[in-house]
Amino acid sequence: MLFVGDGWAEDHHDVEVQDEQGRVLKRARLPEGMAGMSRFHELVGRFVPEDAQPSE
């Protein structure tokens, strides 16, 4: 399980990814728009196992 937090401003998003124990895996400042969304998916995707299944 991953926890992802997103604090946003008008021109960027501050994102933090944590594991089940609340340890910070990655923090990043992402730009607004499609470039930021692409980087967000790439960032979170690094921590998701290839055989992961969607869950609530």
Coordinates of N, CA and C in Angstrom, one line a residue, residues 8-45:
W8 N -1.1 21.6 -3.4 CA -1.0 22.3 -4.7 C -1.1 23.8 -4.6
A9 N -0.5 24.5 -5.5 CA -0.6 26.0 -5.6 C -1.0 26.2 -7.0
E10 N -1.0 27.5 -7.4 CA -1.5 27.8 -8.8 C -0.5 27.2 -9.9
D11 N 0.8 27.1 -9.6 CA 1.7 26.8 -10.6 C 2.5 25.5 -10.4
H12 N 2.2 24.8 -9.2 CA 2.9 23.5 -9.0 C 2.2 22.7 -8.0
H13 N 2.7 21.4 -7.8 CA 2.1 20.5 -6.8 C 3.3 20.0 -6.0
D14 N 3.2 19.9 -4.7 CA 4.2 19.3 -3.9 C 3.7 17.9 -3.5
V15 N 4.3 16.9 -3.9 CA 3.8 15.5 -3.8 C 4.8 14.7 -2.9
E16 N 4.2 13.9 -2.0 CA 4.9 13.0 -1.1 C 4.3 11.6 -1.2
V17 N 5.2 10.6 -1.4 CA 4.8 9.2 -1.4 C 5.3 8.6 -0.2
Q18 N 4.4 7.8 0.5 CA 4.8 7.1 1.8 C 4.4 5.6 1.7
D19 N 5.2 4.8 2.4 CA 4.8 3.4 2.5 C 3.8 3.2 3.6
E20 N 3.5 1.9 3.9 CA 2.5 1.5 4.9 C 2.8 2.0 6.3
Q21 N 4.1 2.1 6.6 CA 4.5 2.5 7.9 C 4.7 4.1 8.0
G22 N 4.4 4.8 6.9 CA 4.5 6.2 6.9 C 5.9 6.8 6.6
R23 N 6.7 5.9 6.2 CA 8.1 6.3 5.8 C 8.0 7.0 4.4
V24 N 8.7 8.1 4.4 CA 8.7 8.9 3.1 C 9.6 8.2 2.1
L25 N 9.0 7.9 0.9 CA 9.8 7.2 -0.1 C 10.3 8.2 -1.1
K26 N 9.5 9.3 -1.3 CA 9.9 10.3 -2.3 C 9.1 11.6 -2.1
R27 N 9.7 12.7 -2.3 CA 9.1 14.0 -2.3 C 9.5 14.7 -3.6
A28 N 8.6 15.4 -4.2 CA 8.9 16.1 -5.5 C 8.0 17.3 -5.6
R29 N 8.5 18.3 -6.3 CA 7.7 19.4 -6.7 C 7.4 19.3 -8.2
L30 N 6.2 19.2 -8.6 CA 5.8 18.9 -10.0 C 5.1 20.1 -10.6
P31 N 5.3 20.4 -11.9 CA 4.7 21.5 -12.5 C 3.2 21.2 -12.8
E32 N 2.4 22.2 -13.0 CA 1.0 22.2 -13.3 C 0.9 21.6 -14.7
G33 N -0.2 21.0 -15.1 CA -0.5 20.6 -16.4 C -0.1 19.2 -16.8
M34 N 0.0 18.9 -18.1 CA 0.3 17.6 -18.6 C 1.7 17.2 -18.2
A35 N 2.7 18.1 -18.2 CA 4.0 17.7 -17.8 C 4.1 17.2 -16.4
G36 N 3.3 17.9 -15.5 CA 3.3 17.5 -14.1 C 2.6 16.1 -13.9
M37 N 1.5 15.9 -14.7 CA 0.7 14.7 -14.6 C 1.6 13.5 -15.1
S38 N 2.4 13.7 -16.1 CA 3.3 12.7 -16.6 C 4.3 12.3 -15.6
R39 N 4.9 13.3 -15.0 CA 5.9 13.1 -14.0 C 5.3 12.4 -12.7
F40 N 4.0 12.8 -12.4 CA 3.3 12.2 -11.3 C 3.2 10.7 -11.5
H41 N 2.7 10.3 -12.7 CA 2.5 8.9 -13.0 C 3.8 8.1 -12.9
E42 N 4.9 8.7 -13.5 CA 6.2 8.1 -13.5 C 6.7 7.9 -12.0
L43 N 6.5 9.0 -11.2 CA 6.9 8.9 -9.8 C 6.2 7.8 -9.0
V44 N 4.9 7.8 -9.1 CA 4.2 6.8 -8.3 C 4.4 5.4 -8.9
G45 N 4.6 5.3 -10.2 CA 4.8 4.0 -10.9 C 6.1 3.3 -10.4

